[in-house]
Each structure stands twice: as C-alpha cells, then as structure tokens.
C-alpha positions as protocol buffer text, in pm:
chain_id: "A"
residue {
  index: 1
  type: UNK
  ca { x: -2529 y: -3901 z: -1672 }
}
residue {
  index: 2
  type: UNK
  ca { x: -2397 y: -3545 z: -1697 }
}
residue {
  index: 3
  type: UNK
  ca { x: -2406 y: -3365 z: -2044 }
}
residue {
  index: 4
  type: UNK
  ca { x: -2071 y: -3225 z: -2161 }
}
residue {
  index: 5
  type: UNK
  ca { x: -1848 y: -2913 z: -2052 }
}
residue {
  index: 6
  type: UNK
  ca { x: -1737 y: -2679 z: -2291 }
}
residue {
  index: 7
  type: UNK
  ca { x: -1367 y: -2833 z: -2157 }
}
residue {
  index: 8
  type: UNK
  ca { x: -1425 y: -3163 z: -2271 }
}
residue {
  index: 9
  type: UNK
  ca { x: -1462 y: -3059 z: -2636 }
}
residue {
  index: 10
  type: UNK
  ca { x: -1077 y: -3081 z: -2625 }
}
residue {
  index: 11
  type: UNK
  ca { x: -948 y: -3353 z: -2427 }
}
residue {
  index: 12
  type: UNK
  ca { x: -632 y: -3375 z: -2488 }
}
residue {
  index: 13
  type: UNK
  ca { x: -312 y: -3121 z: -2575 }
}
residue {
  index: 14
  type: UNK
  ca { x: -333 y: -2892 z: -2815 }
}
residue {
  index: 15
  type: UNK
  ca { x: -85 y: -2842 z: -3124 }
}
residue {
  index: 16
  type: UNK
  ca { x: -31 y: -2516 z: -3297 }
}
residue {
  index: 17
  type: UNK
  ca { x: 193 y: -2417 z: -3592 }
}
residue {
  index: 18
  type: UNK
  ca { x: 260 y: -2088 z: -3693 }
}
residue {
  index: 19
  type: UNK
  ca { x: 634 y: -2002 z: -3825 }
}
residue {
  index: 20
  type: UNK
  ca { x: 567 y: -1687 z: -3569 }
}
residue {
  index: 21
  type: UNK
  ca { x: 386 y: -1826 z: -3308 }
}
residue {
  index: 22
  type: UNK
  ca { x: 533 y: -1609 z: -3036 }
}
residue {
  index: 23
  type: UNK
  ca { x: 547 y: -1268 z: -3241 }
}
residue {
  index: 24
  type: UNK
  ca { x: 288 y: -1013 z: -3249 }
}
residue {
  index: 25
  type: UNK
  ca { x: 99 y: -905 z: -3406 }
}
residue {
  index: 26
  type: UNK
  ca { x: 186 y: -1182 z: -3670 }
}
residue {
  index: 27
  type: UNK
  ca { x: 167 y: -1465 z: -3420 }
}
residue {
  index: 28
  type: UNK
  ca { x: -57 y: -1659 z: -3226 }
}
residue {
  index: 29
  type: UNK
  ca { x: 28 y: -1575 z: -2883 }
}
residue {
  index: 30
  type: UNK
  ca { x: -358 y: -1436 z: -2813 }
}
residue {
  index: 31
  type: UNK
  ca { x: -472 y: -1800 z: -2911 }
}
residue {
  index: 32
  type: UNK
  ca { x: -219 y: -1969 z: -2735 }
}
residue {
  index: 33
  type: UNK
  ca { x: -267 y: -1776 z: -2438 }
}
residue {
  index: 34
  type: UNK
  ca { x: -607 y: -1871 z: -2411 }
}
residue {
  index: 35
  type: UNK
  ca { x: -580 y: -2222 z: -2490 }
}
residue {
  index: 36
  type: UNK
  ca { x: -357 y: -2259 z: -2205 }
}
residue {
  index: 37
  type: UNK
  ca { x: -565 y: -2051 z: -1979 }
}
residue {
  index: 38
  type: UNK
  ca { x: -823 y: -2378 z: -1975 }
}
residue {
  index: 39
  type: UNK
  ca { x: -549 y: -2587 z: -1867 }
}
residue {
  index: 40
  type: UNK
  ca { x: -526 y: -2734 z: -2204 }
}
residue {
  index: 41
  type: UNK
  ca { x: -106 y: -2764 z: -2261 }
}
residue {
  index: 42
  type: UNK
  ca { x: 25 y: -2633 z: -2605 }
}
residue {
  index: 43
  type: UNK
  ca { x: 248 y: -2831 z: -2826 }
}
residue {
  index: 44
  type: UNK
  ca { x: 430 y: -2546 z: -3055 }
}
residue {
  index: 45
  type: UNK
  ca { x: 540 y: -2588 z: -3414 }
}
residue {
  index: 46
  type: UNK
  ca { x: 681 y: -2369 z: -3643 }
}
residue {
  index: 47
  type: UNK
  ca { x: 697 y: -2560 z: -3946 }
}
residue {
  index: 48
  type: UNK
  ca { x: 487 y: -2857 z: -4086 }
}
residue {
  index: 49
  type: UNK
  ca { x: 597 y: -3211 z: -3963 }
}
residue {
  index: 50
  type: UNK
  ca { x: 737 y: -3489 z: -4211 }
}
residue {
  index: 51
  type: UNK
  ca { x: 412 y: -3741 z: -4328 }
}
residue {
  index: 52
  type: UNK
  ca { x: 539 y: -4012 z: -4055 }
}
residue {
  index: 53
  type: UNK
  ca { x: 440 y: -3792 z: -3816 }
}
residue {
  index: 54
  type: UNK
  ca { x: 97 y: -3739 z: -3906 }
}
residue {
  index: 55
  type: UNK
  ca { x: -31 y: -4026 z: -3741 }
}
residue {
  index: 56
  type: UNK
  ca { x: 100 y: -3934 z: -3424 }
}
residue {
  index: 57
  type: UNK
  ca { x: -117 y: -3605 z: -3434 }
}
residue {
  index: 58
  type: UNK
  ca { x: -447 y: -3870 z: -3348 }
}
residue {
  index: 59
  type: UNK
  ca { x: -375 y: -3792 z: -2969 }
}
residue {
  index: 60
  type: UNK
  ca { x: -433 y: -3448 z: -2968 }
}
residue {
  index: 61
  type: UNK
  ca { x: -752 y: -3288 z: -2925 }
}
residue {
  index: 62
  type: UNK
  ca { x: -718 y: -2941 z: -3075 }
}
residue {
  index: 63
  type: UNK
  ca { x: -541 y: -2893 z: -3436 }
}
residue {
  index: 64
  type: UNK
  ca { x: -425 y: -2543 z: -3540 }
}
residue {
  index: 65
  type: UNK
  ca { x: -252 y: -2441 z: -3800 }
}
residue {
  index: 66
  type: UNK
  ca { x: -168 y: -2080 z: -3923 }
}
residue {
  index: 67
  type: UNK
  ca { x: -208 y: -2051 z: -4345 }
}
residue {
  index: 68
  type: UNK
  ca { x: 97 y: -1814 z: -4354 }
}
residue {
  index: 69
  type: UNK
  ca { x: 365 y: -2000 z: -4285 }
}
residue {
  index: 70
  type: UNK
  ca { x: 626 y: -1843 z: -4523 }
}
residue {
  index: 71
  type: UNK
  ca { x: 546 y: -1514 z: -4384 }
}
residue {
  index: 72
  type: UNK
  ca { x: 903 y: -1242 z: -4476 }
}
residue {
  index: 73
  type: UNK
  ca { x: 1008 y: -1021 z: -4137 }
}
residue {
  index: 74
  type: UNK
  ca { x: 923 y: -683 z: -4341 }
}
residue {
  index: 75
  type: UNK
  ca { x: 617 y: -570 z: -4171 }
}
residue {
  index: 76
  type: UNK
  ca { x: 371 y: -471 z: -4483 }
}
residue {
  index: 77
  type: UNK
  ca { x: 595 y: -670 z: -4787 }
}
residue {
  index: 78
  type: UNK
  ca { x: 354 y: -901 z: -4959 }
}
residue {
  index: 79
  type: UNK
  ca { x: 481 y: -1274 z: -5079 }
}
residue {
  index: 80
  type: UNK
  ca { x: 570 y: -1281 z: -5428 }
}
residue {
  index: 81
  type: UNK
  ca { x: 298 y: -1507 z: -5607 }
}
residue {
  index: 82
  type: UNK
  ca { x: 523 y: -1822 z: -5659 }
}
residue {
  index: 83
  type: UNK
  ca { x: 648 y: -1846 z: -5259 }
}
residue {
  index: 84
  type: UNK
  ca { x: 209 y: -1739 z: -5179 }
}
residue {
  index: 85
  type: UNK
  ca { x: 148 y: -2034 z: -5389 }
}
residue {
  index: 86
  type: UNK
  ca { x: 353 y: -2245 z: -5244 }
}
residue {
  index: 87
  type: UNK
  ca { x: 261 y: -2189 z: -4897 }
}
residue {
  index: 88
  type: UNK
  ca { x: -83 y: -2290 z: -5025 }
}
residue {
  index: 89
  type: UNK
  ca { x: 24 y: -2586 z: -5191 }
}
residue {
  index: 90
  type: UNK
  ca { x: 171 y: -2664 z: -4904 }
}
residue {
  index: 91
  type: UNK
  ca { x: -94 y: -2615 z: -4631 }
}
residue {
  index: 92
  type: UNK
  ca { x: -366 y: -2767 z: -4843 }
}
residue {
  index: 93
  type: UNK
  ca { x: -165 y: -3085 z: -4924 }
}
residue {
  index: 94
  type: UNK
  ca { x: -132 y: -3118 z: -4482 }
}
residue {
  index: 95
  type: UNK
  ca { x: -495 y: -3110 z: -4451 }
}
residue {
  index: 96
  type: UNK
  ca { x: -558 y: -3292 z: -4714 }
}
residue {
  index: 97
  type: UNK
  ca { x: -318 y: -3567 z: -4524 }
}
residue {
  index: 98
  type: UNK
  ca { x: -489 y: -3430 z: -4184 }
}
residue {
  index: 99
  type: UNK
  ca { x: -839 y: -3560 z: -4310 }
}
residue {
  index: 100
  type: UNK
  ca { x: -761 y: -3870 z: -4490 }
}
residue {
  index: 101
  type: UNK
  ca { x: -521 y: -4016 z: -4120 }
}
residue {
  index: 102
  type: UNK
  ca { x: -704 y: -3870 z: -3874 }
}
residue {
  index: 103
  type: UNK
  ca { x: -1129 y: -3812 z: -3807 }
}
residue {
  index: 104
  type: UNK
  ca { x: -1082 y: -3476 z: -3626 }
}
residue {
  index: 105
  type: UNK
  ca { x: -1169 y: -3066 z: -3655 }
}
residue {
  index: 106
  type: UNK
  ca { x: -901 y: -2864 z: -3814 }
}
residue {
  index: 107
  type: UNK
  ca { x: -863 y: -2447 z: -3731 }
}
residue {
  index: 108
  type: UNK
  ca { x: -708 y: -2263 z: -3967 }
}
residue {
  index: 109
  type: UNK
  ca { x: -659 y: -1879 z: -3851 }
}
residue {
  index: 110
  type: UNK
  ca { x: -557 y: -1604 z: -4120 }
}
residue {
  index: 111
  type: UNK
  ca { x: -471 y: -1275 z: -4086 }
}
residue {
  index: 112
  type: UNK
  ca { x: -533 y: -1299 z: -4505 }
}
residue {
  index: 113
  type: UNK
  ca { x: -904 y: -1288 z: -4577 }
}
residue {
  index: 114
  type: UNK
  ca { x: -1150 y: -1636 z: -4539 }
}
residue {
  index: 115
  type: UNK
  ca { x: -1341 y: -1642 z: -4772 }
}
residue {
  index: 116
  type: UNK
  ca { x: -1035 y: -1631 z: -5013 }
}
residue {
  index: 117
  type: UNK
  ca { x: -834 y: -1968 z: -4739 }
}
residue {
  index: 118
  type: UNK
  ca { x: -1119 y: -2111 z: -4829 }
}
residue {
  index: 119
  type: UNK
  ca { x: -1134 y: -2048 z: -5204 }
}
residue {
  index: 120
  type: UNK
  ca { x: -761 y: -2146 z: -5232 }
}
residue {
  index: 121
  type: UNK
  ca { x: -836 y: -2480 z: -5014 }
}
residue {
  index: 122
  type: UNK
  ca { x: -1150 y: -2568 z: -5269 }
}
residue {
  index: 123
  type: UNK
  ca { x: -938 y: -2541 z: -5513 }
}
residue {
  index: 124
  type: UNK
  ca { x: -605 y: -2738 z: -5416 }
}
residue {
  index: 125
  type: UNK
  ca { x: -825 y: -3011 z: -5171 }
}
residue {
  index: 126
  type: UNK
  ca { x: -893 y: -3390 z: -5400 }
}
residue {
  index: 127
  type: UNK
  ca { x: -1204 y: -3366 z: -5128 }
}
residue {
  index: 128
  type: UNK
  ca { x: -1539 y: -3334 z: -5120 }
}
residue {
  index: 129
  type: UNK
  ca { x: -1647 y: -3009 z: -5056 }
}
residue {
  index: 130
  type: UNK
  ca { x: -1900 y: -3085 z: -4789 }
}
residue {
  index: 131
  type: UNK
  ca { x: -1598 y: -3302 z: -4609 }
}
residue {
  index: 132
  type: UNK
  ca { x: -1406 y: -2972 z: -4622 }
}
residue {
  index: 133
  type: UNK
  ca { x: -1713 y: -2735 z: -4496 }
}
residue {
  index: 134
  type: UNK
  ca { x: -1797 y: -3008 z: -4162 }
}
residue {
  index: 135
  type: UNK
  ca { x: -1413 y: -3093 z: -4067 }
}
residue {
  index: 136
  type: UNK
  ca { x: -1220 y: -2750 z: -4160 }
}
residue {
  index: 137
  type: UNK
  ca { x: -1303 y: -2387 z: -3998 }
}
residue {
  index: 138
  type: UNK
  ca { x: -1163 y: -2054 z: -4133 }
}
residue {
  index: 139
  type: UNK
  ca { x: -1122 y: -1817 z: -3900 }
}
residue {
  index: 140
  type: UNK
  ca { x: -930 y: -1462 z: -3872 }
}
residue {
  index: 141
  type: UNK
  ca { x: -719 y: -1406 z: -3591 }
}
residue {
  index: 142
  type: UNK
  ca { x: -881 y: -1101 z: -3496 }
}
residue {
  index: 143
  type: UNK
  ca { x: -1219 y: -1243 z: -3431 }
}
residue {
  index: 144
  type: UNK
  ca { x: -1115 y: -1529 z: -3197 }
}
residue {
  index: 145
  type: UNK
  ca { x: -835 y: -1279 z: -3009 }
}
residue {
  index: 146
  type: UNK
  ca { x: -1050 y: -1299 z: -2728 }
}
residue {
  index: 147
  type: UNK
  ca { x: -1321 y: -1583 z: -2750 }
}
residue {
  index: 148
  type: UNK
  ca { x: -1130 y: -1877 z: -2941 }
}
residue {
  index: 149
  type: UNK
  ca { x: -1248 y: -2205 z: -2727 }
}
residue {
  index: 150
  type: UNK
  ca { x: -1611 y: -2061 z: -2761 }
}
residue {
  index: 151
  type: UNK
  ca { x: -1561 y: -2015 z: -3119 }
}
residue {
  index: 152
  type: UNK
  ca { x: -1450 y: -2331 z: -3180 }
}
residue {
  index: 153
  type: UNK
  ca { x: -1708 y: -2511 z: -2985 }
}
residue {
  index: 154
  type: UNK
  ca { x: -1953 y: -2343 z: -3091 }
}
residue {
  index: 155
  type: UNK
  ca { x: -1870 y: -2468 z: -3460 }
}
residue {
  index: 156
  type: UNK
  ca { x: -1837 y: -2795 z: -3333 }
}
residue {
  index: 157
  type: UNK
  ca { x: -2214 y: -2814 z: -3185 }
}
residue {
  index: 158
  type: UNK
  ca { x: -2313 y: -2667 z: -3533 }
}
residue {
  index: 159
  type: UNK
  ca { x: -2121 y: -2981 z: -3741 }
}
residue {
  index: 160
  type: UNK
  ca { x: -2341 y: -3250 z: -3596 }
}
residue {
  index: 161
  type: UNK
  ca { x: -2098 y: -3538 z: -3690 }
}
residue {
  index: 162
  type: UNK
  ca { x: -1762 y: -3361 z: -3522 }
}
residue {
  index: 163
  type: UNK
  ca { x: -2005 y: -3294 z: -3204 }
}
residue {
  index: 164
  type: UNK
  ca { x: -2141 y: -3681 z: -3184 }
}
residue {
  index: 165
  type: UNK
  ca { x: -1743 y: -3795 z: -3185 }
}
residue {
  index: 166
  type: UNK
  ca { x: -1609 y: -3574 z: -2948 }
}
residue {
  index: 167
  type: UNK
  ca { x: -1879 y: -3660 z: -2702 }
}
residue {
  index: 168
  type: UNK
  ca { x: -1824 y: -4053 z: -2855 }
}
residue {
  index: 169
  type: UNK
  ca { x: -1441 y: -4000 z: -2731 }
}
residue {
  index: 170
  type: UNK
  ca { x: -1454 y: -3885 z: -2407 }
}
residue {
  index: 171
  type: UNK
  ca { x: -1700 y: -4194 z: -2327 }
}
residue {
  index: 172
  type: UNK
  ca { x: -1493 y: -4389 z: -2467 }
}
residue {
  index: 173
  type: UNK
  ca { x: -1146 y: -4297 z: -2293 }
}
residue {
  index: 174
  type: UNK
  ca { x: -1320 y: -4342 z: -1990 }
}
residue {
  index: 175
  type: UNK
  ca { x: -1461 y: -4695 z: -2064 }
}
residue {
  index: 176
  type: UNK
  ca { x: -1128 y: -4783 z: -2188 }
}
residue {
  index: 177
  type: UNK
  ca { x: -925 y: -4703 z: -1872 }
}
residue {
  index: 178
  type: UNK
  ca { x: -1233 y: -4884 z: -1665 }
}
residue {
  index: 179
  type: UNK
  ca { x: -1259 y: -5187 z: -1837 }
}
residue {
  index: 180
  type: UNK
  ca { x: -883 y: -5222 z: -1866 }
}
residue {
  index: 181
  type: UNK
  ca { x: -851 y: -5162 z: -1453 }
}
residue {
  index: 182
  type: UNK
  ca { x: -1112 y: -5385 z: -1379 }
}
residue {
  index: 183
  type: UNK
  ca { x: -990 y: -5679 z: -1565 }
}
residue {
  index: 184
  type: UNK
  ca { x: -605 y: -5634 z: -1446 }
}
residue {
  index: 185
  type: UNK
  ca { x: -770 y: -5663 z: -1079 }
}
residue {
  index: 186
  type: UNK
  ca { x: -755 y: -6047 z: -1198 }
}
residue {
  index: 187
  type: UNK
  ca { x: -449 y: -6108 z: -1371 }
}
residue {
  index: 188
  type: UNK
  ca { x: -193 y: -5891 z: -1544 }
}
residue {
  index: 189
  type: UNK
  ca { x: -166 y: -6183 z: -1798 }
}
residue {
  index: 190
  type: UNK
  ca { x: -542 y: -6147 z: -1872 }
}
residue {
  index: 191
  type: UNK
  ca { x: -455 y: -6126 z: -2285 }
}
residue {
  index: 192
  type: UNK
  ca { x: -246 y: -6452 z: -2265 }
}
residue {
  index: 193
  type: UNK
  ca { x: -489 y: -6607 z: -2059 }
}
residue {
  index: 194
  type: UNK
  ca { x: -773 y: -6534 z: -2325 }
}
residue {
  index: 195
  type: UNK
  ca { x: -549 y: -6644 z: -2579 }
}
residue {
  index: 196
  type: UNK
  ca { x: -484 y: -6985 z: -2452 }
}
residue {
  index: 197
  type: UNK
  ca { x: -838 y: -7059 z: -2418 }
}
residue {
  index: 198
  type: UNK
  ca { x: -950 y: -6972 z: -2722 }
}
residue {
  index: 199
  type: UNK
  ca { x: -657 y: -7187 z: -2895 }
}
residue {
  index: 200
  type: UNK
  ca { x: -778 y: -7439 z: -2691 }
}
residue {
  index: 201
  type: UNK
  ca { x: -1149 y: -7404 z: -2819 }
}
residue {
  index: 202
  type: UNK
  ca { x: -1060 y: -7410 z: -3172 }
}
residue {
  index: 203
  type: UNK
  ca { x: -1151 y: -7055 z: -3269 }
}
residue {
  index: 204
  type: UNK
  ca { x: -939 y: -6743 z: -3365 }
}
residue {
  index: 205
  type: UNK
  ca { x: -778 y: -6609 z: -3100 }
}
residue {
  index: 206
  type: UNK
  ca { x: -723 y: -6280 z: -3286 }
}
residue {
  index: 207
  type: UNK
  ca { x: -1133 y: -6210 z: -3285 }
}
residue {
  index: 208
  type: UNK
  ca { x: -1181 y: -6424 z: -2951 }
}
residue {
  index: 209
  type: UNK
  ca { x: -911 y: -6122 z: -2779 }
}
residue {
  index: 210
  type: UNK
  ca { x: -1063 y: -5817 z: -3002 }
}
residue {
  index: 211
  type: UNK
  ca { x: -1450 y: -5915 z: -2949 }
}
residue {
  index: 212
  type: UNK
  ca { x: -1397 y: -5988 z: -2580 }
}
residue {
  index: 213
  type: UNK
  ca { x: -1222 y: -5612 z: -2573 }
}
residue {
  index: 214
  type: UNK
  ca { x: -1491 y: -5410 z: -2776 }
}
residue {
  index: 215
  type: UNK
  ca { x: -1746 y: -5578 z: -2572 }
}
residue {
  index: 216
  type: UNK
  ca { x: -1655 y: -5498 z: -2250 }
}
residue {
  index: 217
  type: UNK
  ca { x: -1545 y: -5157 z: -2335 }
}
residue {
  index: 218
  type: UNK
  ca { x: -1909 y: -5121 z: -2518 }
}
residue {
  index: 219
  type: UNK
  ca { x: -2065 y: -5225 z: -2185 }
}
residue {
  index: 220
  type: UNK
  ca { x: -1877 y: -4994 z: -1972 }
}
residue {
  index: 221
  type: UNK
  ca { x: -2012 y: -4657 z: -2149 }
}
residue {
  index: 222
  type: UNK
  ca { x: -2161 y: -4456 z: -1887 }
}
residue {
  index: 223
  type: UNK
  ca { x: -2471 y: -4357 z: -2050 }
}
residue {
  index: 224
  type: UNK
  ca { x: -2393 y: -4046 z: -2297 }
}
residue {
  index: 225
  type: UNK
  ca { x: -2624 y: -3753 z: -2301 }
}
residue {
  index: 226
  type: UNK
  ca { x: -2643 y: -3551 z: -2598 }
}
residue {
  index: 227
  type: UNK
  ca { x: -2766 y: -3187 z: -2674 }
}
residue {
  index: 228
  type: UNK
  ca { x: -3103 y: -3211 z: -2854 }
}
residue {
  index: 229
  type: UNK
  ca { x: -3057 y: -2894 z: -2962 }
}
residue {
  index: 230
  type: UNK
  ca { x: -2741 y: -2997 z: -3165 }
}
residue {
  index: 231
  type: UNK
  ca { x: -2925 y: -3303 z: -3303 }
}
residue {
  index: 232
  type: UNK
  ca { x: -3231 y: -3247 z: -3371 }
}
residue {
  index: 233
  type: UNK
  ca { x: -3329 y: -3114 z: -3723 }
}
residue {
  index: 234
  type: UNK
  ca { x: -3472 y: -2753 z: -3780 }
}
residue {
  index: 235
  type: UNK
  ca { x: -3769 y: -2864 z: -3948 }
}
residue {
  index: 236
  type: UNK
  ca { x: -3816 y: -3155 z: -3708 }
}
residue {
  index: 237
  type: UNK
  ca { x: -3714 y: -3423 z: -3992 }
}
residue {
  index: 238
  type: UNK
  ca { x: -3451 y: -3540 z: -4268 }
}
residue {
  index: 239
  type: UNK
  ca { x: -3639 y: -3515 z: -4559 }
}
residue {
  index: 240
  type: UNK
  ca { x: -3358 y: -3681 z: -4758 }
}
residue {
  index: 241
  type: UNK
  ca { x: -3466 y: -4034 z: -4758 }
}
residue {
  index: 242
  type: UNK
  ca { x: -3126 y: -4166 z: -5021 }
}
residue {
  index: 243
  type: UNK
  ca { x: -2911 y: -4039 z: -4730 }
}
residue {
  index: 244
  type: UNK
  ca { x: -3122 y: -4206 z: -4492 }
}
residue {
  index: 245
  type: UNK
  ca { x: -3103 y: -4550 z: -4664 }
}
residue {
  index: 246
  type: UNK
  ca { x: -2723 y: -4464 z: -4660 }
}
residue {
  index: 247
  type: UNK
  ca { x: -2650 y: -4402 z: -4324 }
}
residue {
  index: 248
  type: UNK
  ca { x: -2853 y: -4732 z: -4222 }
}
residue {
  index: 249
  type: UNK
  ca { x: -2682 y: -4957 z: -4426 }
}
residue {
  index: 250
  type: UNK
  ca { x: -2359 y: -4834 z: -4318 }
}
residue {
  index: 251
  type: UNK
  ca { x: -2484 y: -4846 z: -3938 }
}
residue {
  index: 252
  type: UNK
  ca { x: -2573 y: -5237 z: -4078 }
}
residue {
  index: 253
  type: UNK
  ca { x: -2319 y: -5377 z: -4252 }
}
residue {
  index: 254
  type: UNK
  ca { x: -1984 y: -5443 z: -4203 }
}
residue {
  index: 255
  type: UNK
  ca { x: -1767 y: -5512 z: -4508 }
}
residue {
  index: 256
  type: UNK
  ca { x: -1558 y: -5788 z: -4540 }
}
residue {
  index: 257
  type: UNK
  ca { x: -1214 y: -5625 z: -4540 }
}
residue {
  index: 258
  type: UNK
  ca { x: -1335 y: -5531 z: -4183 }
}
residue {
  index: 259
  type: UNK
  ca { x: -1408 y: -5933 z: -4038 }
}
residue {
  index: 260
  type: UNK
  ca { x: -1163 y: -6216 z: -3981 }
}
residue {
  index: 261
  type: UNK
  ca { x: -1136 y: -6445 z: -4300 }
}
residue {
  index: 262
  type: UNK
  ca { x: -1211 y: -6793 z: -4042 }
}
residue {
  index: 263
  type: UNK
  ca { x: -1487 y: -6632 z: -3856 }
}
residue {
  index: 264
  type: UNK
  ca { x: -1845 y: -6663 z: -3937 }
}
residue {
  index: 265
  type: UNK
  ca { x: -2140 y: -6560 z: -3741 }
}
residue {
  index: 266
  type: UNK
  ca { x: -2511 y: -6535 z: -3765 }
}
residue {
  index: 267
  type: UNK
  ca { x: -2643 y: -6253 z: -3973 }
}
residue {
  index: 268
  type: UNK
  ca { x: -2354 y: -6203 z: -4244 }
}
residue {
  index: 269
  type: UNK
  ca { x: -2469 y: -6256 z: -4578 }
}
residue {
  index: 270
  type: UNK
  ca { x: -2284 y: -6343 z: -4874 }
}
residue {
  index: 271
  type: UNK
  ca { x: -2356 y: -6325 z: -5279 }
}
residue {
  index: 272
  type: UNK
  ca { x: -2453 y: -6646 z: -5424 }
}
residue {
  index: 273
  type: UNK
  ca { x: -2249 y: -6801 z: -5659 }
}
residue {
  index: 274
  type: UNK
  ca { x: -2538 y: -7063 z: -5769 }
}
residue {
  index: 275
  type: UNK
  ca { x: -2803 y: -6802 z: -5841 }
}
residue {
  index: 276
  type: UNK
  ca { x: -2975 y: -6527 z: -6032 }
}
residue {
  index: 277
  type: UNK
  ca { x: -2716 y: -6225 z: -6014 }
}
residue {
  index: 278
  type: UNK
  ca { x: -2789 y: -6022 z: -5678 }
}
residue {
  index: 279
  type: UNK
  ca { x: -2919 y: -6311 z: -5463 }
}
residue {
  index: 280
  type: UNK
  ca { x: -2754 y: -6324 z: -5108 }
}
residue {
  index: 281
  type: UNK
  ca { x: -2726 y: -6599 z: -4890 }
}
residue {
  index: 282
  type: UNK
  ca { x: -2770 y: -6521 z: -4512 }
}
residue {
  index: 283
  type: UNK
  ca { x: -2653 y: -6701 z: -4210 }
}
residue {
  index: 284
  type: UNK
  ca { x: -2899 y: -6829 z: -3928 }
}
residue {
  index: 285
  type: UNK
  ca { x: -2643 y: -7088 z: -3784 }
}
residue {
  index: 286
  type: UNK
  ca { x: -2613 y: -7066 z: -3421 }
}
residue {
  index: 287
  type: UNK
  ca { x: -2240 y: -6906 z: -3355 }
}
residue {
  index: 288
  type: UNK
  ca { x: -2206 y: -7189 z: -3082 }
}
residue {
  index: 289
  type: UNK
  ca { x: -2237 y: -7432 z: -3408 }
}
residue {
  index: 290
  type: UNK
  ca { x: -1972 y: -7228 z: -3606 }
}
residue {
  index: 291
  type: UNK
  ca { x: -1670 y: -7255 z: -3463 }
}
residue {
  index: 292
  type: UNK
  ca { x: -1417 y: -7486 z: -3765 }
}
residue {
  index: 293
  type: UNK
  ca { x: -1347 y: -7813 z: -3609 }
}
C-alpha cells in the first residue's frame, strides 16, 4: 500500500483567522497563498467563532490562527497591556476549547516573539503542558513565508501521535466511503433492514447497527504504511515501562460509559461485589449464549 504524500497531511479545507488576513505585512496572505497553491481551499476568518461553532471546525484539516487579533491600524503603536491581555485571554481560552472538542494540530503564527506565545499560553492553558507541546506549534510568520506546508509537516512527523492520526484518517475516509458504497449496491434501506432483524433476534439494535458499521469499515482499511523513521525510538526502545503499562491497558479496555448497558460479551470483566476488594469477575460465555431472552 503506498506510504503518504506530504498532501495528505491535510485532507480537508483549511481555516485561517487573522483580523488582517489580507493586509501586509500584518496579514497572512504569504500563508494563505501557499496553502492554496496545494489545492487546499481556505476558509477566512477574521474574528473567533461563537463556542457552537467549535464543533463544526472537526472537518477541517488545517487550523490557523493568528495570536494578534486586536492588532490597532498605526503601523509601530504597541497594545496597551489590558487590550494585549485580553487578546491572550482570549486566544488561549479558543485553544483551550480547540483541544478539549476536537483531536487535531493547531498553528499559531506571530509576528510577536515564540517563545514568549508560548509562555503566555503555559500560563493561561488548564492543560497539561506536554498536551500543549504535541498538539500546538508556535511559529513566526517570517520563517514559514515561504515553506509553511513543509513546516508544518514536518512538525507533524516529529509529534508521533498527530502523525499516527492523520495517516489513521485518511484510511479511514476512504474505508468509510467504500464500505458505505458497497453495501448501498444492495439496498438503500440497508440500516432499516439491519434494524428489523436484530429486533427480531432479541438483541440491541443500537450495537447490532454500530458493530456491524465499525466492522466493516475496520475490514475495509487498505493496509496503512507508516514511516519507521517517525516511529521508531532514537535509542531503539521506550524505556518507560509505567507509560507502557498505560498505553496497553488503554489499547485493552474499554470503559463502561463507552458499551451498551444490555450488551454483554466475552472478555468484559466486572468488580465483584461478593469478594475480597479488587477481585474481578470475567466473562467466558459464548456471545451466541448472551443475547437476553
């Protein structure tokens, strides 16, 4: 299966806000220019959008957002303090929104200095830090006027977790639009049909239609081919074996606010009520055998 283009990083439009975006040499229009130049279309904003909006923002594949965005039309007048910390009140509390709605990479270019973005968003963020440092990049303007997509993808082969779900979502969008095809060849009323039969069979219709979904869109993956080079460890191995034990139980385990109150099926465990404190109870039934009657 073919590896990744340095395209496919950003399926999807791109959104960029900057209260200038199409004045220079405040604005964006070097980025924008670019971004567009890969065929990539440009949704423009000059001002933040209300919080309903935010989840509407999951579609697009590129997220950038200017930090000056109460910038005065003086060339060379500085903000007063009180409207400079506003504006960072206000950008931080978006990306702070921006990382707890959606699971994506956010840009944030400056003409102001990083390392100080970055001190301001540290301080104003109710995030970990090491969420911030692997979701959020700081960048000038000046040093992406010319190579921004390479920049940016770039940081995403060097944030290991951003890297695995882009190349995640472009399997999966394809998968998705196959498996959905395929099974409309035999009936538009495919859903309904499912439906009825799992009425009919006792069990939950609402898992019997989600399961069969996830399934066939799981199946359908063309096989994805990952860059070594972005995975594999410097030293060879993770010497942090807590993380480790981590990551494996949450690959593992699904909680239970996650499952279907009526459905049970071989391998969930549950606490004991009858026993010493800490004993679980796991389930070997066949699932054929645990459908309610």
């Amino acid at each position: 299966a073919p590896s990744m283009d340095s395209v496919d990083f950003f399926v999807g439009p791109a959104v960029v806000v900057d209260d200038k975006i199409d004045q220079e040499p405040a604005g964006m229009s070097a980025a924008v220019a670019q971004i567009e130049s890969a065929g990539i279309p440009v949704v423009k904003r000059t001002t933040l959008p209300p919080d309903r909006e935010i989840r509407h923002w999951r579609g697009f594949g590129l997220i950038i957002l200017d930090w000056e965005l109460m910038s005065l039309d003086e060339p060379g007048v500085a903000l007063p303090d009180t409207l400079r910390d506003e504006n960072a009140d206000a950008i931080a509390a978006f990306v702070e929104k921006l990382l707890a709605t959606l699971y994506a990479p956010i840009f944030i270019l400056s003409s102001q200095g990083v390392d100080q973005i970055q001190e301001e968003l540290a301080r104003r963020l109710q995030v970990q830090a090491e969420q911030v440092g692997s979701r959020v990049l700081v960048r000038s303007k000046a040093s992406v006027a010319d190579g921004l997509l390479a920049e940016l993808e770039q940081w995403i082969k060097d944030h290991p977790a951003i890297y695995a779900v882009k190349c995640w979502e472009l399997g999966y969008h394809d998968a998705r639009r196959q498996m959905f095809s395929d099974f409309e060849v035999s009936s538009s009323n495919w859903p309904r049909m499912l439906w009825l039969a799992s009425e009919e069979d006792g069990t939950d219709p609402h898992f019997e239609l989600s399961e069969t979904i996830s399934r066939n869109i799981l199946h359908r993956f063309e096989p994805l081919v990952f860059d070594e080079a972005v995975l594999q460890p410097s030293g060879g191995t993770s010497d942090n074996t807590a993380a480790l034990r981590y990551v494996i139980h949450r690959s593992a385990v699904v909680p239970a606010s996650s499952l279907h109150g009526d459905v049970v099926m071989p391998g969930d465990f549950f606490e004991a009520t009858d026993g010493e404190n800490g004993d679980l109870l796991i389930n070997v039934t066949a699932a054929c055998d645990l459908v309610p009657r």
